[in-house]
Structures are given as C-alpha cells and as structure tokens.
C-alpha cells in the first residue's frame, strides 16, 4: 500500500517517534512524505521515503493529487490544531480529498496507531480491490 506521512512543525518529532515504533509495518509499504518530514523519517529509521515539496510549498497538494488519482491508500497527518498554518486551505483540501476518495486518514498518533495495526491485520485490504476504490 502507498502511505503518506505528513506532520506540521510542532508534530514532526512525534511522527518520527511513531515511524521508529512502527518501522517494521511501514517497511512493508511504499512511503511518501512532504519534504522535511520525509527526510527526518528517513534519517531516523533508514526507511525509503519518496519526498515531495514541503507542505507550504505544495507538498500537501502533490499528495492530494495522488489521492485524486486514486494512487494513495492511507494518509498519516500529524496536525497541530493549536497553531495557525499559512497553508490551511491546502490542509483542508487534503482532508476533504481523503473523505471524497475514501482514503483512511489519521490526524493524530492514537488514530494512526489504530490504522497501522488494522493495516497489519488486513483490515484495509479493501483498498486493494479496484472496484471498491472508485
């Protein structure tokens, strides 16, 4: 499965720790990330991550395009709800696309853990059936 990893600045440390904890599960999938987040995950885990631009420079939109093309299976996006983001419209659009295209989305560590455990158990295999994705 294709999994996007995104984190706002104040949540990057949390996402790195999450990736370290779930390295074995993440290693079985194709990972994508926005710029700095992807680099930090790669440095901490040695996982292979395809990096896009940083979120404010279009990375969120690049991941959104993959979702719209039915080419992303899961998004883990550690958002910082207490800090205003200059690219908030892009963030909202990304979340909306996940809803439109039925892409599982976690916006915090608790939900991300449930998604990855479910992924490990096969609860997200319906994403592999093309007819269910459309």
PDB file of N, CA and C in Angstrom, residues 6-100:
ATOM      1  N   UNK A   6       2.831  12.991   6.855  1.00  0.00           N
ATOM      2  CA  UNK A   6       2.879  14.454   6.879  1.00  0.00           C
ATOM      3  C   UNK A   6       2.834  14.890   8.340  1.00  0.00           C
ATOM      4  N   UNK A   7       3.549  15.950   8.687  1.00  0.00           N
ATOM      5  CA  UNK A   7       3.477  16.482  10.047  1.00  0.00           C
ATOM      6  C   UNK A   7       3.763  17.974  10.043  1.00  0.00           C
ATOM      7  N   UNK A   8       2.953  18.702  10.770  1.00  0.00           N
ATOM      8  CA  UNK A   8       3.246  20.113  10.984  1.00  0.00           C
ATOM      9  C   UNK A   8       4.502  20.216  11.845  1.00  0.00           C
ATOM     10  N   UNK A   9       5.138  21.384  11.850  1.00  0.00           N
ATOM     11  CA  UNK A   9       6.428  21.552  12.507  1.00  0.00           C
ATOM     12  C   UNK A   9       6.459  21.045  13.948  1.00  0.00           C
ATOM     13  N   UNK A  10       5.475  21.413  14.734  1.00  0.00           N
ATOM     14  CA  UNK A  10       5.471  21.015  16.145  1.00  0.00           C
ATOM     15  C   UNK A  10       5.135  19.540  16.354  1.00  0.00           C
ATOM     16  N   UNK A  11       4.771  18.841  15.302  1.00  0.00           N
ATOM     17  CA  UNK A  11       4.415  17.426  15.404  1.00  0.00           C
ATOM     18  C   UNK A  11       5.430  16.508  14.719  1.00  0.00           C
ATOM     19  N   UNK A  12       6.465  17.080  14.125  1.00  0.00           N
ATOM     20  CA  UNK A  12       7.450  16.265  13.405  1.00  0.00           C
ATOM     21  C   UNK A  12       8.148  15.267  14.326  1.00  0.00           C
ATOM     22  N   UNK A  13       8.530  15.703  15.532  1.00  0.00           N
ATOM     23  CA  UNK A  13       9.169  14.784  16.475  1.00  0.00           C
ATOM     24  C   UNK A  13       8.260  13.607  16.784  1.00  0.00           C
ATOM     25  N   UNK A  14       6.970  13.881  16.964  1.00  0.00           N
ATOM     26  CA  UNK A  14       6.002  12.809  17.247  1.00  0.00           C
ATOM     27  C   UNK A  14       5.926  11.818  16.092  1.00  0.00           C
ATOM     28  N   UNK A  15       5.911  12.343  14.860  1.00  0.00           N
ATOM     29  CA  UNK A  15       5.816  11.450  13.702  1.00  0.00           C
ATOM     30  C   UNK A  15       7.089  10.613  13.558  1.00  0.00           C
ATOM     31  N   UNK A  16       8.228  11.206  13.823  1.00  0.00           N
ATOM     32  CA  UNK A  16       9.477  10.446  13.768  1.00  0.00           C
ATOM     33  C   UNK A  16       9.449   9.322  14.803  1.00  0.00           C
ATOM     34  N   UNK A  17       9.037   9.626  16.025  1.00  0.00           N
ATOM     35  CA  UNK A  17       8.942   8.587  17.052  1.00  0.00           C
ATOM     36  C   UNK A  17       7.948   7.497  16.651  1.00  0.00           C
ATOM     37  N   UNK A  18       6.857   7.899  16.048  1.00  0.00           N
ATOM     38  CA  UNK A  18       5.855   6.955  15.565  1.00  0.00           C
ATOM     39  C   UNK A  18       6.459   6.047  14.487  1.00  0.00           C
ATOM     40  N   UNK A  19       7.201   6.634  13.563  1.00  0.00           N
ATOM     41  CA  UNK A  19       7.821   5.848  12.484  1.00  0.00           C
ATOM     42  C   UNK A  19       8.865   4.880  13.041  1.00  0.00           C
ATOM     43  N   UNK A  20       9.581   5.299  14.055  1.00  0.00           N
ATOM     44  CA  UNK A  20      10.545   4.394  14.695  1.00  0.00           C
ATOM     45  C   UNK A  20       9.795   3.217  15.325  1.00  0.00           C
ATOM     46  N   UNK A  21       8.723   3.511  16.045  1.00  0.00           N
ATOM     47  CA  UNK A  21       7.967   2.463  16.733  1.00  0.00           C
ATOM     48  C   UNK A  21       7.321   1.480  15.758  1.00  0.00           C
ATOM     49  N   UNK A  22       6.890   1.971  14.595  1.00  0.00           N
ATOM     50  CA  UNK A  22       6.177   1.127  13.632  1.00  0.00           C
ATOM     51  C   UNK A  22       6.992   0.881  12.370  1.00  0.00           C
ATOM     52  N   UNK A  23       8.295   0.964  12.501  1.00  0.00           N
ATOM     53  CA  UNK A  23       9.184   0.782  11.359  1.00  0.00           C
ATOM     54  C   UNK A  23       8.925  -0.524  10.616  1.00  0.00           C
ATOM     55  N   UNK A  24       8.740  -1.611  11.347  1.00  0.00           N
ATOM     56  CA  UNK A  24       8.560  -2.919  10.704  1.00  0.00           C
ATOM     57  C   UNK A  24       7.307  -2.956   9.835  1.00  0.00           C
ATOM     58  N   UNK A  25       6.230  -2.338  10.292  1.00  0.00           N
ATOM     59  CA  UNK A  25       4.998  -2.288   9.488  1.00  0.00           C
ATOM     60  C   UNK A  25       5.197  -1.357   8.304  1.00  0.00           C
ATOM     61  N   UNK A  26       5.726  -0.170   8.547  1.00  0.00           N
ATOM     62  CA  UNK A  26       5.912   0.808   7.472  1.00  0.00           C
ATOM     63  C   UNK A  26       6.859   0.281   6.400  1.00  0.00           C
ATOM     64  N   UNK A  27       7.831  -0.509   6.781  1.00  0.00           N
ATOM     65  CA  UNK A  27       8.814  -1.044   5.838  1.00  0.00           C
ATOM     66  C   UNK A  27       8.179  -1.959   4.788  1.00  0.00           C
ATOM     67  N   UNK A  28       7.008  -2.462   5.057  1.00  0.00           N
ATOM     68  CA  UNK A  28       6.321  -3.359   4.121  1.00  0.00           C
ATOM     69  C   UNK A  28       5.519  -2.601   3.069  1.00  0.00           C
ATOM     70  N   UNK A  29       5.537  -1.268   3.127  1.00  0.00           N
ATOM     71  CA  UNK A  29       4.701  -0.460   2.251  1.00  0.00           C
ATOM     72  C   UNK A  29       5.529   0.619   1.565  1.00  0.00           C
ATOM     73  N   UNK A  30       4.939   1.282   0.585  1.00  0.00           N
ATOM     74  CA  UNK A  30       5.588   2.367  -0.135  1.00  0.00           C
ATOM     75  C   UNK A  30       5.237   3.670   0.559  1.00  0.00           C
ATOM     76  N   UNK A  31       6.264   4.392   0.973  1.00  0.00           N
ATOM     77  CA  UNK A  31       6.048   5.604   1.759  1.00  0.00           C
ATOM     78  C   UNK A  31       6.322   6.866   0.948  1.00  0.00           C
ATOM     79  N   UNK A  32       5.491   7.866   1.200  1.00  0.00           N
ATOM     80  CA  UNK A  32       5.619   9.188   0.603  1.00  0.00           C
ATOM     81  C   UNK A  32       5.533  10.187   1.745  1.00  0.00           C
ATOM     82  N   UNK A  33       6.145  11.340   1.581  1.00  0.00           N
ATOM     83  CA  UNK A  33       6.077  12.349   2.637  1.00  0.00           C
ATOM     84  C   UNK A  33       6.360  13.725   2.059  1.00  0.00           C
ATOM     85  N   UNK A  34       5.927  14.723   2.810  1.00  0.00           N
ATOM     86  CA  UNK A  34       6.316  16.080   2.480  1.00  0.00           C
ATOM     87  C   UNK A  34       7.790  16.233   2.876  1.00  0.00           C
ATOM     88  N   UNK A  35       8.447  17.252   2.342  1.00  0.00           N
ATOM     89  CA  UNK A  35       9.890  17.432   2.387  1.00  0.00           C
ATOM     90  C   UNK A  35      10.635  17.136   3.664  1.00  0.00           C
ATOM     91  N   UNK A  36      10.555  18.020   4.640  1.00  0.00           N
ATOM     92  CA  UNK A  36      11.328  17.869   5.865  1.00  0.00           C
ATOM     93  C   UNK A  36      10.890  16.646   6.644  1.00  0.00           C
ATOM     94  N   UNK A  37       9.610  16.396   6.690  1.00  0.00           N
ATOM     95  CA  UNK A  37       9.104  15.223   7.411  1.00  0.00           C
ATOM     96  C   UNK A  37       9.710  13.954   6.834  1.00  0.00           C
ATOM     97  N   UNK A  38       9.709  13.833   5.528  1.00  0.00           N
ATOM     98  CA  UNK A  38      10.269  12.647   4.886  1.00  0.00           C
ATOM     99  C   UNK A  38      11.736  12.469   5.183  1.00  0.00           C
ATOM    100  N   UNK A  39      12.495  13.558   5.149  1.00  0.00           N
ATOM    101  CA  UNK A  39      13.924  13.473   5.439  1.00  0.00           C
ATOM    102  C   UNK A  39      14.169  13.037   6.874  1.00  0.00           C
ATOM    103  N   UNK A  40      13.401  13.588   7.784  1.00  0.00           N
ATOM    104  CA  UNK A  40      13.581  13.231   9.202  1.00  0.00           C
ATOM    105  C   UNK A  40      13.220  11.776   9.454  1.00  0.00           C
ATOM    106  N   UNK A  41      12.168  11.277   8.801  1.00  0.00           N
ATOM    107  CA  UNK A  41      11.799   9.868   8.952  1.00  0.00           C
ATOM    108  C   UNK A  41      12.904   8.979   8.377  1.00  0.00           C
ATOM    109  N   UNK A  42      13.410   9.323   7.212  1.00  0.00           N
ATOM    110  CA  UNK A  42      14.488   8.524   6.606  1.00  0.00           C
ATOM    111  C   UNK A  42      15.728   8.515   7.499  1.00  0.00           C
ATOM    112  N   UNK A  43      16.108   9.664   8.032  1.00  0.00           N
ATOM    113  CA  UNK A  43      17.300   9.753   8.873  1.00  0.00           C
ATOM    114  C   UNK A  43      17.161   8.907  10.138  1.00  0.00           C
ATOM    115  N   UNK A  44      15.963   8.884  10.713  1.00  0.00           N
ATOM    116  CA  UNK A  44      15.756   8.185  11.982  1.00  0.00           C
ATOM    117  C   UNK A  44      15.515   6.688  11.821  1.00  0.00           C
ATOM    118  N   UNK A  45      15.027   6.267  10.644  1.00  0.00           N
ATOM    119  CA  UNK A  45      14.591   4.870  10.502  1.00  0.00           C
ATOM    120  C   UNK A  45      15.278   4.111   9.382  1.00  0.00           C
ATOM    121  N   UNK A  46      15.938   4.799   8.476  1.00  0.00           N
ATOM    122  CA  UNK A  46      16.512   4.212   7.257  1.00  0.00           C
ATOM    123  C   UNK A  46      15.442   3.658   6.319  1.00  0.00           C
ATOM    124  N   UNK A  47      14.179   4.040   6.532  1.00  0.00           N
ATOM    125  CA  UNK A  47      13.112   3.651   5.611  1.00  0.00           C
ATOM    126  C   UNK A  47      13.269   4.440   4.314  1.00  0.00           C
ATOM    127  N   UNK A  48      12.843   3.847   3.208  1.00  0.00           N
ATOM    128  CA  UNK A  48      12.856   4.543   1.930  1.00  0.00           C
ATOM    129  C   UNK A  48      11.566   5.353   1.824  1.00  0.00           C
ATOM    130  N   UNK A  49      11.701   6.643   1.576  1.00  0.00           N
ATOM    131  CA  UNK A  49      10.551   7.549   1.507  1.00  0.00           C
ATOM    132  C   UNK A  49      10.693   8.427   0.275  1.00  0.00           C
ATOM    133  N   UNK A  50       9.665   8.458  -0.562  1.00  0.00           N
ATOM    134  CA  UNK A  50       9.627   9.396  -1.685  1.00  0.00           C
ATOM    135  C   UNK A  50       9.174  10.730  -1.125  1.00  0.00           C
ATOM    136  N   UNK A  51      10.019  11.746  -1.322  1.00  0.00           N
ATOM    137  CA  UNK A  51       9.725  13.056  -0.745  1.00  0.00           C
ATOM    138  C   UNK A  51       9.159  14.007  -1.791  1.00  0.00           C
ATOM    139  N   UNK A  52       8.146  14.760  -1.355  1.00  0.00           N
ATOM    140  CA  UNK A  52       7.589  15.834  -2.152  1.00  0.00           C
ATOM    141  C   UNK A  52       8.091  17.158  -1.573  1.00  0.00           C
ATOM    142  N   UNK A  53       7.590  18.251  -2.087  1.00  0.00           N
ATOM    143  CA  UNK A  53       7.927  19.571  -1.546  1.00  0.00           C
ATOM    144  C   UNK A  53       7.404  19.670  -0.110  1.00  0.00           C
ATOM    145  N   UNK A  54       7.859  20.655   0.618  1.00  0.00           N
ATOM    146  CA  UNK A  54       7.306  20.873   1.949  1.00  0.00           C
ATOM    147  C   UNK A  54       5.835  21.259   1.794  1.00  0.00           C
ATOM    148  N   UNK A  55       5.078  21.067   2.851  1.00  0.00           N
ATOM    149  CA  UNK A  55       3.637  21.346   2.793  1.00  0.00           C
ATOM    150  C   UNK A  55       3.297  22.732   2.277  1.00  0.00           C
ATOM    151  N   UNK A  56       3.868  23.798   2.872  1.00  0.00           N
ATOM    152  CA  UNK A  56       3.531  25.154   2.424  1.00  0.00           C
ATOM    153  C   UNK A  56       3.948  25.449   0.983  1.00  0.00           C
ATOM    154  N   UNK A  57       4.885  24.660   0.453  1.00  0.00           N
ATOM    155  CA  UNK A  57       5.356  24.894  -0.917  1.00  0.00           C
ATOM    156  C   UNK A  57       4.707  23.954  -1.928  1.00  0.00           C
ATOM    157  N   UNK A  58       3.633  23.271  -1.522  1.00  0.00           N
ATOM    158  CA  UNK A  58       2.886  22.446  -2.462  1.00  0.00           C
ATOM    159  C   UNK A  58       2.902  20.956  -2.189  1.00  0.00           C
ATOM    160  N   UNK A  59       3.636  20.512  -1.183  1.00  0.00           N
ATOM    161  CA  UNK A  59       3.702  19.078  -0.885  1.00  0.00           C
ATOM    162  C   UNK A  59       2.353  18.467  -0.544  1.00  0.00           C
ATOM    163  N   UNK A  60       1.545  19.207   0.221  1.00  0.00           N
ATOM    164  CA  UNK A  60       0.192  18.721   0.539  1.00  0.00           C
ATOM    165  C   UNK A  60      -0.615  18.531  -0.743  1.00  0.00           C
ATOM    166  N   UNK A  61      -0.456  19.457  -1.669  1.00  0.00           N
ATOM    167  CA  UNK A  61      -1.187  19.373  -2.930  1.00  0.00           C
ATOM    168  C   UNK A  61      -0.673  18.231  -3.799  1.00  0.00           C
ATOM    169  N   UNK A  62       0.614  17.950  -3.750  1.00  0.00           N
ATOM    170  CA  UNK A  62       1.149  16.824  -4.510  1.00  0.00           C
ATOM    171  C   UNK A  62       0.566  15.502  -3.989  1.00  0.00           C
ATOM    172  N   UNK A  63       0.475  15.373  -2.690  1.00  0.00           N
ATOM    173  CA  UNK A  63      -0.140  14.177  -2.110  1.00  0.00           C
ATOM    174  C   UNK A  63      -1.626  14.161  -2.442  1.00  0.00           C
ATOM    175  N   UNK A  64      -2.264  15.325  -2.385  1.00  0.00           N
ATOM    176  CA  UNK A  64      -3.675  15.419  -2.759  1.00  0.00           C
ATOM    177  C   UNK A  64      -3.916  14.966  -4.188  1.00  0.00           C
ATOM    178  N   UNK A  65      -3.000  15.287  -5.082  1.00  0.00           N
ATOM    179  CA  UNK A  65      -3.146  14.849  -6.473  1.00  0.00           C
ATOM    180  C   UNK A  65      -3.093  13.326  -6.570  1.00  0.00           C
ATOM    181  N   UNK A  66      -2.228  12.705  -5.776  1.00  0.00           N
ATOM    182  CA  UNK A  66      -2.174  11.235  -5.778  1.00  0.00           C
ATOM    183  C   UNK A  66      -3.495  10.660  -5.275  1.00  0.00           C
ATOM    184  N   UNK A  67      -4.059  11.279  -4.255  1.00  0.00           N
ATOM    185  CA  UNK A  67      -5.353  10.817  -3.734  1.00  0.00           C
ATOM    186  C   UNK A  67      -6.418  10.948  -4.815  1.00  0.00           C
ATOM    187  N   UNK A  68      -6.459  12.100  -5.476  1.00  0.00           N
ATOM    188  CA  UNK A  68      -7.463  12.338  -6.515  1.00  0.00           C
ATOM    189  C   UNK A  68      -7.308  11.381  -7.689  1.00  0.00           C
ATOM    190  N   UNK A  69      -6.095  10.896  -7.917  1.00  0.00           N
ATOM    191  CA  UNK A  69      -5.842   9.925  -8.982  1.00  0.00           C
ATOM    192  C   UNK A  69      -5.954   8.488  -8.489  1.00  0.00           C
ATOM    193  N   UNK A  70      -6.481   8.333  -7.287  1.00  0.00           N
ATOM    194  CA  UNK A  70      -6.680   7.017  -6.683  1.00  0.00           C
ATOM    195  C   UNK A  70      -5.356   6.260  -6.569  1.00  0.00           C
ATOM    196  N   UNK A  71      -4.310   6.989  -6.198  1.00  0.00           N
ATOM    197  CA  UNK A  71      -2.974   6.428  -6.154  1.00  0.00           C
ATOM    198  C   UNK A  71      -2.337   6.555  -4.761  1.00  0.00           C
ATOM    199  N   UNK A  72      -3.169   6.754  -3.730  1.00  0.00           N
ATOM    200  CA  UNK A  72      -2.685   6.807  -2.348  1.00  0.00           C
ATOM    201  C   UNK A  72      -3.688   6.025  -1.512  1.00  0.00           C
ATOM    202  N   UNK A  73      -3.186   5.168  -0.618  1.00  0.00           N
ATOM    203  CA  UNK A  73      -4.064   4.277   0.138  1.00  0.00           C
ATOM    204  C   UNK A  73      -4.312   4.700   1.571  1.00  0.00           C
ATOM    205  N   UNK A  74      -3.431   5.515   2.136  1.00  0.00           N
ATOM    206  CA  UNK A  74      -3.574   5.912   3.532  1.00  0.00           C
ATOM    207  C   UNK A  74      -2.774   7.183   3.761  1.00  0.00           C
ATOM    208  N   UNK A  75      -3.294   8.046   4.628  1.00  0.00           N
ATOM    209  CA  UNK A  75      -2.592   9.277   4.969  1.00  0.00           C
ATOM    210  C   UNK A  75      -2.477   9.355   6.486  1.00  0.00           C
ATOM    211  N   UNK A  76      -1.252   9.547   6.950  1.00  0.00           N
ATOM    212  CA  UNK A  76      -0.992   9.805   8.364  1.00  0.00           C
ATOM    213  C   UNK A  76      -0.471  11.231   8.435  1.00  0.00           C
ATOM    214  N   UNK A  77      -1.274  12.097   9.015  1.00  0.00           N
ATOM    215  CA  UNK A  77      -1.013  13.535   9.006  1.00  0.00           C
ATOM    216  C   UNK A  77      -1.111  14.050  10.436  1.00  0.00           C
ATOM    217  N   UNK A  78       0.026  14.184  11.097  1.00  0.00           N
ATOM    218  CA  UNK A  78       0.032  14.699  12.466  1.00  0.00           C
ATOM    219  C   UNK A  78      -0.098  16.218  12.392  1.00  0.00           C
ATOM    220  N   UNK A  79      -1.317  16.682  12.631  1.00  0.00           N
ATOM    221  CA  UNK A  79      -1.641  18.104  12.545  1.00  0.00           C
ATOM    222  C   UNK A  79      -1.416  18.785  13.885  1.00  0.00           C
ATOM    223  N   UNK A  80      -1.125  20.051  13.834  1.00  0.00           N
ATOM    224  CA  UNK A  80      -1.020  20.865  15.041  1.00  0.00           C
ATOM    225  C   UNK A  80      -2.245  21.760  15.104  1.00  0.00           C
ATOM    226  N   UNK A  81      -3.264  21.354  15.872  1.00  0.00           N
ATOM    227  CA  UNK A  81      -4.505  22.116  15.891  1.00  0.00           C
ATOM    228  C   UNK A  81      -4.408  23.431  16.670  1.00  0.00           C
ATOM    229  N   UNK A  82      -3.294  23.656  17.358  1.00  0.00           N
ATOM    230  CA  UNK A  82      -3.164  24.854  18.191  1.00  0.00           C
ATOM    231  C   UNK A  82      -2.332  25.954  17.551  1.00  0.00           C
ATOM    232  N   UNK A  83      -1.831  25.703  16.343  1.00  0.00           N
ATOM    233  CA  UNK A  83      -1.012  26.697  15.648  1.00  0.00           C
ATOM    234  C   UNK A  83      -1.616  26.972  14.278  1.00  0.00           C
ATOM    235  N   UNK A  84      -1.818  28.245  13.977  1.00  0.00           N
ATOM    236  CA  UNK A  84      -2.350  28.623  12.661  1.00  0.00           C
ATOM    237  C   UNK A  84      -1.323  28.256  11.588  1.00  0.00           C
ATOM    238  N   UNK A  85      -1.809  27.681  10.505  1.00  0.00           N
ATOM    239  CA  UNK A  85      -0.942  27.269   9.405  1.00  0.00           C
ATOM    240  C   UNK A  85      -1.177  28.190   8.210  1.00  0.00           C
ATOM    241  N   UNK A  86      -0.114  28.722   7.613  1.00  0.00           N
ATOM    242  CA  UNK A  86      -0.288  29.626   6.477  1.00  0.00           C
ATOM    243  C   UNK A  86      -0.911  28.934   5.264  1.00  0.00           C
ATOM    244  N   UNK A  87      -0.806  27.613   5.204  1.00  0.00           N
ATOM    245  CA  UNK A  87      -1.354  26.867   4.072  1.00  0.00           C
ATOM    246  C   UNK A  87      -2.581  26.053   4.491  1.00  0.00           C
ATOM    247  N   UNK A  88      -3.349  26.586   5.435  1.00  0.00           N
ATOM    248  CA  UNK A  88      -4.532  25.877   5.944  1.00  0.00           C
ATOM    249  C   UNK A  88      -5.520  25.477   4.840  1.00  0.00           C
ATOM    250  N   UNK A  89      -5.725  26.288   3.803  1.00  0.00           N
ATOM    251  CA  UNK A  89      -6.617  25.832   2.728  1.00  0.00           C
ATOM    252  C   UNK A  89      -6.128  24.542   2.060  1.00  0.00           C
ATOM    253  N   UNK A  90      -4.815  24.377   1.933  1.00  0.00           N
ATOM    254  CA  UNK A  90      -4.263  23.146   1.361  1.00  0.00           C
ATOM    255  C   UNK A  90      -4.513  21.963   2.285  1.00  0.00           C
ATOM    256  N   UNK A  91      -4.372  22.199   3.583  1.00  0.00           N
ATOM    257  CA  UNK A  91      -4.615  21.149   4.574  1.00  0.00           C
ATOM    258  C   UNK A  91      -6.071  20.713   4.512  1.00  0.00           C
ATOM    259  N   UNK A  92      -6.981  21.679   4.481  1.00  0.00           N
ATOM    260  CA  UNK A  92      -8.413  21.364   4.400  1.00  0.00           C
ATOM    261  C   UNK A  92      -8.744  20.604   3.117  1.00  0.00           C
ATOM    262  N   UNK A  93      -8.125  21.007   2.021  1.00  0.00           N
ATOM    263  CA  UNK A  93      -8.367  20.323   0.748  1.00  0.00           C
ATOM    264  C   UNK A  93      -7.877  18.880   0.797  1.00  0.00           C
ATOM    265  N   UNK A  94      -6.743  18.648   1.417  1.00  0.00           N
ATOM    266  CA  UNK A  94      -6.205  17.295   1.534  1.00  0.00           C
ATOM    267  C   UNK A  94      -7.144  16.404   2.350  1.00  0.00           C
ATOM    268  N   UNK A  95      -7.628  16.928   3.453  1.00  0.00           N
ATOM    269  CA  UNK A  95      -8.561  16.167   4.297  1.00  0.00           C
ATOM    270  C   UNK A  95      -9.858  15.894   3.537  1.00  0.00           C
ATOM    271  N   UNK A  96     -10.331  16.878   2.817  1.00  0.00           N
ATOM    272  CA  UNK A  96     -11.547  16.710   2.008  1.00  0.00           C
ATOM    273  C   UNK A  96     -11.356  15.613   0.966  1.00  0.00           C
ATOM    274  N   UNK A  97     -10.210  15.604   0.289  1.00  0.00           N
ATOM    275  CA  UNK A  97      -9.946  14.577  -0.723  1.00  0.00           C
ATOM    276  C   UNK A  97      -9.930  13.183  -0.104  1.00  0.00           C
ATOM    277  N   UNK A  98      -9.381  13.052   1.092  1.00  0.00           N
ATOM    278  CA  UNK A  98      -9.400  11.747   1.767  1.00  0.00           C
ATOM    279  C   UNK A  98     -10.846  11.292   1.974  1.00  0.00           C
ATOM    280  N   UNK A  99     -11.707  12.206   2.357  1.00  0.00           N
ATOM    281  CA  UNK A  99     -13.119  11.859   2.544  1.00  0.00           C
ATOM    282  C   UNK A  99     -13.788  11.507   1.219  1.00  0.00           C
ATOM    283  N   UNK A 100     -13.537  12.293   0.190  1.00  0.00           N
ATOM    284  CA  UNK A 100     -14.159  12.058  -1.115  1.00  0.00           C
ATOM    285  C   UNK A 100     -13.755  10.701  -1.679  1.00  0.00           C
TER     286      UNK A 100
END
